[in-house]
Coordinates of N, CA, C and O in Angstrom, one line a residue:
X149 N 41.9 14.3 -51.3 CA 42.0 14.2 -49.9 C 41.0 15.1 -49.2 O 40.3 15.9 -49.9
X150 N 40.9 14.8 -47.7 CA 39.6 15.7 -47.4 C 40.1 15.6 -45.8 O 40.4 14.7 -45.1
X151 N 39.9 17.0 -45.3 CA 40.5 17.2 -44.0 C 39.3 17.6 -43.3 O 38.5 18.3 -43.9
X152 N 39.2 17.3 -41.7 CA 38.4 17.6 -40.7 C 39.1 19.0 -39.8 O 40.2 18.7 -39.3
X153 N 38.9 19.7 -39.6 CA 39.3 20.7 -38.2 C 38.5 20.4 -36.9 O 37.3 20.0 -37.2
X154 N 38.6 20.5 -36.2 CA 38.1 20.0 -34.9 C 39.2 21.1 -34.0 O 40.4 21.2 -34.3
X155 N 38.7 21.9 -32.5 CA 38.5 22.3 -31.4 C 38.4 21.6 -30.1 O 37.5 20.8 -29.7
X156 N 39.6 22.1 -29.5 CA 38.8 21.8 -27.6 C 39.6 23.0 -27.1 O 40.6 23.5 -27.6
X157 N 38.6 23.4 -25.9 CA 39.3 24.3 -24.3 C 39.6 22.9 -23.7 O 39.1 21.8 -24.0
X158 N 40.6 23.0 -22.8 CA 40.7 21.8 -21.8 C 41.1 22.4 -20.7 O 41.8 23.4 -20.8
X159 N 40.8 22.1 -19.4 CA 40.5 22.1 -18.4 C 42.0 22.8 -17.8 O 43.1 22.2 -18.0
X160 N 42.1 23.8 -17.3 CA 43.9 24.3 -16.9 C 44.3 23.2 -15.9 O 43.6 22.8 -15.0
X161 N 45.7 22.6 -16.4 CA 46.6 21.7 -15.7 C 46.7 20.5 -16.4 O 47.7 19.8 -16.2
X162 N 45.7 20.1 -17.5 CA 45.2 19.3 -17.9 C 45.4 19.1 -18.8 O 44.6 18.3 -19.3
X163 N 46.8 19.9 -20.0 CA 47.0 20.2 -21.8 C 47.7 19.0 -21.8 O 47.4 18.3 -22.7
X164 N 48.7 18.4 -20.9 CA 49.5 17.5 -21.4 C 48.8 15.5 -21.1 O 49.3 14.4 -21.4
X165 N 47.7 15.8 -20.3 CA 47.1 14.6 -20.4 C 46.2 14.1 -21.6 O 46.0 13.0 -22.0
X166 N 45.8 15.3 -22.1 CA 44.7 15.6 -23.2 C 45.7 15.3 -24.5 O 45.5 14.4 -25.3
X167 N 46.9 16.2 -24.4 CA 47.6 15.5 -25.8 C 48.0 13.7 -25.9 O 47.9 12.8 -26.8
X168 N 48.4 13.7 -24.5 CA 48.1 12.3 -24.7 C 47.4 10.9 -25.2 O 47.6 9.9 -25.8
X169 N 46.2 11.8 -24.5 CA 45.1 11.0 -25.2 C 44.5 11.3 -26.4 O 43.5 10.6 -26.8
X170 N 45.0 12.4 -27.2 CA 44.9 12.9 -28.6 C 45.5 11.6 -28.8 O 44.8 10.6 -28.7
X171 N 47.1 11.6 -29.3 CA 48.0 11.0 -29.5 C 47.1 9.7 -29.6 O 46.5 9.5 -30.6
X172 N 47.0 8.7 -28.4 CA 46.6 7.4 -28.3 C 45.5 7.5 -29.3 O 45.7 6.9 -30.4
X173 N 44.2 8.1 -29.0 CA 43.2 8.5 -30.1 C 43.0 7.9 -31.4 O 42.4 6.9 -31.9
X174 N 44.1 9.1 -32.0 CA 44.7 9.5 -33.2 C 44.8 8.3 -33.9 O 44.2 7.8 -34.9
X175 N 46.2 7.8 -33.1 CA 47.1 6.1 -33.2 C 45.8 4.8 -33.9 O 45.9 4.1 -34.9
X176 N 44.5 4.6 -32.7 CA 43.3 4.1 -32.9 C 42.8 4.5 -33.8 O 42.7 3.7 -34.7
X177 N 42.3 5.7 -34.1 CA 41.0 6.8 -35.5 C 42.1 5.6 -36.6 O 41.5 4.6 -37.2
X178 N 43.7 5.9 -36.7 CA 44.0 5.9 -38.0 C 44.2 4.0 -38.4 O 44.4 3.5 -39.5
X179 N 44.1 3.5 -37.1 CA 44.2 2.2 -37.5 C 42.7 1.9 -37.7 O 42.4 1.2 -38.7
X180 N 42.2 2.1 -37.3 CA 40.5 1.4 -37.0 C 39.6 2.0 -38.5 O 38.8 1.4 -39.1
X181 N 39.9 3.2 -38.7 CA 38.7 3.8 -39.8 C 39.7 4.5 -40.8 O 39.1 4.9 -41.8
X182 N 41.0 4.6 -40.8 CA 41.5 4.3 -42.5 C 42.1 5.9 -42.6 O 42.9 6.3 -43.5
X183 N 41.8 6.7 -41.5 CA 42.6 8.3 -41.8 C 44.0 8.0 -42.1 O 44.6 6.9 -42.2
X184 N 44.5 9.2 -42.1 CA 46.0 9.6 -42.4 C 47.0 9.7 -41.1 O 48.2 9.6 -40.9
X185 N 45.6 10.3 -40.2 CA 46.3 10.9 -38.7 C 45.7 12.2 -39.5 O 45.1 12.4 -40.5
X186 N 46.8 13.0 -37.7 CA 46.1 14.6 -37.6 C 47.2 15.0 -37.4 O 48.2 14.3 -37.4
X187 N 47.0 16.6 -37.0 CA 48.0 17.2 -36.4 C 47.7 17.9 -35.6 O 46.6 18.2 -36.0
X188 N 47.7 18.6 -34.1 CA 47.3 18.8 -33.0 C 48.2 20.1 -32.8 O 49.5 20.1 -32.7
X189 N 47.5 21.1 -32.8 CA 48.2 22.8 -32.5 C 47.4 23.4 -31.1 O 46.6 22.8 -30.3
X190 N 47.8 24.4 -31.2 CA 47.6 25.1 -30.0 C 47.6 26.6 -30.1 O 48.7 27.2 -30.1
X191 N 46.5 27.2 -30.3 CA 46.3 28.3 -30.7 C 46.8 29.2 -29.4 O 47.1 28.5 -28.4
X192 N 47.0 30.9 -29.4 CA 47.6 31.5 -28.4 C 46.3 31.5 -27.1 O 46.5 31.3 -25.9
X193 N 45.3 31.7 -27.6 CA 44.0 31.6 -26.7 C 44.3 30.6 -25.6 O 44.0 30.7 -24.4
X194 N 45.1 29.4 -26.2 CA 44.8 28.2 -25.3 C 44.3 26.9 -25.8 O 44.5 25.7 -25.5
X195 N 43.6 27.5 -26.6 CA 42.5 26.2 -27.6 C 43.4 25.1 -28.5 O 44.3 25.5 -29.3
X196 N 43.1 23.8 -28.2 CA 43.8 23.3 -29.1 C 43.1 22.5 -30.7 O 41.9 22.0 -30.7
X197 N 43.7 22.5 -31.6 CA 43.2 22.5 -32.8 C 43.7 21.5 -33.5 O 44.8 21.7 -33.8
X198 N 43.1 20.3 -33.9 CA 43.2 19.1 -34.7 C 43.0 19.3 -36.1 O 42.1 20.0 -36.6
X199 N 44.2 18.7 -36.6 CA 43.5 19.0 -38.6 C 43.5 17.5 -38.9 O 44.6 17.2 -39.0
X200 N 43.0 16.9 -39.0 CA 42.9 15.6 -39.6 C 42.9 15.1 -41.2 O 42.0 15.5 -42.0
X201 N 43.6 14.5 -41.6 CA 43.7 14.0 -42.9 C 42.6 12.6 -43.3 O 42.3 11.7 -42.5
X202 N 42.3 12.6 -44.7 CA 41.4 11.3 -44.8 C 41.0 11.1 -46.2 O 40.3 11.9 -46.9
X203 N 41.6 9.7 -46.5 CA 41.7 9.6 -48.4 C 40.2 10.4 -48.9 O 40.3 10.8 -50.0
X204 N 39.2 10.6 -48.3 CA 38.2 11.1 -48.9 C 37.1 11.7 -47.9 O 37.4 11.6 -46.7
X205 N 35.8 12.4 -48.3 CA 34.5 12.5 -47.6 C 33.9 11.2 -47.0 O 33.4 11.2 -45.9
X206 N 33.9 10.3 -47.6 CA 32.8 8.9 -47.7 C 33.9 8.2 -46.0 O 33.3 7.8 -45.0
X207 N 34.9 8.3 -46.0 CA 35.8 7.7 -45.0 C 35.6 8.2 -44.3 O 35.0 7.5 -43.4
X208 N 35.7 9.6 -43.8 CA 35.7 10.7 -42.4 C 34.2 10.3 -42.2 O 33.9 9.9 -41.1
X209 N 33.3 10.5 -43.2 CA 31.9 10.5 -42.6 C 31.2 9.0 -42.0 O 30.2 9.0 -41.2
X210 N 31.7 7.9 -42.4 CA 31.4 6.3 -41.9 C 32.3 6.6 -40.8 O 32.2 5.8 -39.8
X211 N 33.2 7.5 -40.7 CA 34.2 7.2 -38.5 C 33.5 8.3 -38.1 O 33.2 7.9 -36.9
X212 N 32.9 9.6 -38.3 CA 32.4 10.5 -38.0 C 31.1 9.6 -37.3 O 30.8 9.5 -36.1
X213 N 30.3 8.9 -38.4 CA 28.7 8.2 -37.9 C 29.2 7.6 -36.9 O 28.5 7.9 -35.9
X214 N 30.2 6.8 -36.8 CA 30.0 5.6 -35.5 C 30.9 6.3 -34.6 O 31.7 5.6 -33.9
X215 N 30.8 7.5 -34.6 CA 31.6 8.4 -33.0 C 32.8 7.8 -33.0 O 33.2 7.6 -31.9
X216 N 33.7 7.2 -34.1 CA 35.0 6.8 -33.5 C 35.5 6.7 -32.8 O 36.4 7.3 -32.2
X217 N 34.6 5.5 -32.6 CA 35.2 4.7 -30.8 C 36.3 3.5 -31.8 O 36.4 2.9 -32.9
X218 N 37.1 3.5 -30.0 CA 38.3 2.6 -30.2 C 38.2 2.3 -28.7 O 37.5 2.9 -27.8
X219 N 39.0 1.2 -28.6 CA 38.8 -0.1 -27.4 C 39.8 0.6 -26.7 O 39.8 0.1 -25.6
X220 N 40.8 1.6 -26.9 CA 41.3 2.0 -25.4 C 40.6 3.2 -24.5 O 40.9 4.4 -24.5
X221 N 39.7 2.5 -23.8 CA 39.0 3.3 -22.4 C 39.4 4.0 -22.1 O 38.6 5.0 -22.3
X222 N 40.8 4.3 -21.4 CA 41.4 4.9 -20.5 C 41.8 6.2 -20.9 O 41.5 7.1 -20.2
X223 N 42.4 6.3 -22.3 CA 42.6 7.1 -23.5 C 41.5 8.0 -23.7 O 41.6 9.2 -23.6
X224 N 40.4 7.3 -24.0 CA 38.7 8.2 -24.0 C 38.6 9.1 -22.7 O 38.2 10.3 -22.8
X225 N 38.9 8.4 -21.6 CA 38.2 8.8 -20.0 C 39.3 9.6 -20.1 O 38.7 10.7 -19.9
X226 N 40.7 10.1 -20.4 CA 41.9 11.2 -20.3 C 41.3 11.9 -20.8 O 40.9 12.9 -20.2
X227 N 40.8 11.6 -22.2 CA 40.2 12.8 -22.8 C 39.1 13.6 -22.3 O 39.2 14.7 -21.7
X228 N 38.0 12.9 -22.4 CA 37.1 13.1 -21.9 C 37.2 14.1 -20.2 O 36.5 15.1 -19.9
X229 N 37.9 13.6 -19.5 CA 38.4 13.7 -18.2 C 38.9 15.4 -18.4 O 38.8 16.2 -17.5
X230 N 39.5 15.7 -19.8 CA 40.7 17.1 -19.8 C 40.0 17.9 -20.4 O 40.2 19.1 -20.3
X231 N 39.0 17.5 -21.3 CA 37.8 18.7 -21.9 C 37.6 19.6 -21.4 O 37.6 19.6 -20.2
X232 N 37.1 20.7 -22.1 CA 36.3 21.8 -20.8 C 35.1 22.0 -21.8 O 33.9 21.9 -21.4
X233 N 35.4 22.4 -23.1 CA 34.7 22.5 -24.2 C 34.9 22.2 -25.4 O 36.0 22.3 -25.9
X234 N 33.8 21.8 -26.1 CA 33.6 21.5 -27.6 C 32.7 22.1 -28.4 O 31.6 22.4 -28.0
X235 N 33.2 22.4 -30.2 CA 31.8 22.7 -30.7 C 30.1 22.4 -30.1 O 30.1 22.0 -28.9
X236 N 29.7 22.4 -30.3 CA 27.9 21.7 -30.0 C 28.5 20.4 -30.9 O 29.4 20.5 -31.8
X237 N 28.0 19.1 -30.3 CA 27.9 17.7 -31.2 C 29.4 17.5 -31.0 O 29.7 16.4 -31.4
X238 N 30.3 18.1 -30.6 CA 31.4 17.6 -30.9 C 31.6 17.9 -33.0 O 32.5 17.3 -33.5
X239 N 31.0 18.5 -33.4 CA 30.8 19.0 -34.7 C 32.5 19.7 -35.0 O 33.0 20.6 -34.4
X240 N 33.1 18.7 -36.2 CA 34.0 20.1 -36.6 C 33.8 21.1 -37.4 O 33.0 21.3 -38.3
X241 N 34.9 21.9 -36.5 CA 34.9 23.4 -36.9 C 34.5 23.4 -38.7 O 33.5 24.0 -39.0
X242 N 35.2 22.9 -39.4 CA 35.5 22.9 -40.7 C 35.5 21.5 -41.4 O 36.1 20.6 -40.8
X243 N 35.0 21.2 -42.3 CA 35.5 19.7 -43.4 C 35.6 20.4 -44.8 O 34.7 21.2 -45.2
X244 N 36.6 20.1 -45.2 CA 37.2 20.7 -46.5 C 37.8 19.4 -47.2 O 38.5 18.4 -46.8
X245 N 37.2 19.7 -48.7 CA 38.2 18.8 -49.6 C 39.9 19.8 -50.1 O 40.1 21.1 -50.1
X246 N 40.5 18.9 -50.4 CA 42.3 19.3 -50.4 C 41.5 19.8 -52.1 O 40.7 19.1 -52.6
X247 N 41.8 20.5 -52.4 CA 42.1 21.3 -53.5 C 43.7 21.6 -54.6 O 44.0 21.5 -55.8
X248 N 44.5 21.8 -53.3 CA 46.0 21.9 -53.9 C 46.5 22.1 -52.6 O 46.1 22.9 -51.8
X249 N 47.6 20.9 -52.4 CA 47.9 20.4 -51.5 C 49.9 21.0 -51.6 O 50.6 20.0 -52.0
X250 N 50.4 21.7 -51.4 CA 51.9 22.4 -51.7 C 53.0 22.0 -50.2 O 54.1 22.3 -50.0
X251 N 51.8 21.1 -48.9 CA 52.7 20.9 -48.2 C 54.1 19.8 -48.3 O 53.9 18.8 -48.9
X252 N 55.3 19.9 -47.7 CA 56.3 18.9 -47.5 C 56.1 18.1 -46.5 O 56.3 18.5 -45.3
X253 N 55.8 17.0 -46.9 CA 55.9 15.9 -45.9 C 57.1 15.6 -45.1 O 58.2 15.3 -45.6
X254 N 56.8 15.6 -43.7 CA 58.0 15.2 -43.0 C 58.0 14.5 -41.7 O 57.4 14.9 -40.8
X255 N 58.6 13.3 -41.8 CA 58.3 11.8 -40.9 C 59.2 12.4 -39.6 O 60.4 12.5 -39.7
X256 N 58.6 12.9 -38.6 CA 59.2 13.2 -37.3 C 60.2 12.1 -36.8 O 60.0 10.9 -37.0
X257 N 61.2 12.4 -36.1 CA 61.9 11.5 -35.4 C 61.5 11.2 -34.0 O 61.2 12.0 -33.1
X258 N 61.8 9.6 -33.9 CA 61.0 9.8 -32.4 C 61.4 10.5 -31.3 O 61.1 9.9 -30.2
X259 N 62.2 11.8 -31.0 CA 62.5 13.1 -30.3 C 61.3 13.9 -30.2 O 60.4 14.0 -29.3
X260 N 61.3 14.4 -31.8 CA 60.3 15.4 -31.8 C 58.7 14.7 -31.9 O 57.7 15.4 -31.9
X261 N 58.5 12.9 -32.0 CA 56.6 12.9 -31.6 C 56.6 12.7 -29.7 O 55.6 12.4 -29.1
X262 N 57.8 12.9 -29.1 CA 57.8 12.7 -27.7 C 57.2 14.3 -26.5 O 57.1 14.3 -25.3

């Protein structure tokens, strides 16, 4: 397995439109180019922090090359819209291969992905 980290500041007022369009994103990235999905934190600073999952290097890097675009617009322009800042390039922070993987998998109920 091979995970991406990725960073944003977003714009104050603007955390819960931005997860949204994470969310929608995400939903697209993992239908369109084959990931696992991510997980989406929030560091104390404010920053929020994506880990993304993906059966391999060769997969993240073919959705990485074509800027993983997906056909919902509006989703993009939220995001886009709630940014303040990104690495340079939009570059993640980190890409790591899974080495030894000891987490428990656990399928949220639809309460807690609301």
């Amino acid at each position: 397995m091979f995970v991406a980290v990725y960073w944003w500041r977003v714009h104050p007022g603007k955390e819960e439109q931005f997860r949204e369009a994470w969310r929608r994103g995400t939903e697209q990235i993992t239908r369109i180019y084959g990931s696992y999905g991510s997980r989406l934190h929030q560091d104390r600073d404010g920053r929020f922090v994506g880990y993304a999952e993906w059966p391999d290097e060769a997969t993240w890097q073919t959705a990485f090359d074509a800027k993983m675009v997906y056909d919902d617009k509006e989703a993009r322009a939220m995001f886009v819209d709630a940014v303040a800042e990104t690495p340079p390039g939009n570059a993640p922070a980190f890409t790591m291969t899974v080495t030894d993987d000891l987490l428990t998998r656990h399928v949220p109920s639809a309460e807690t992905r609301l």
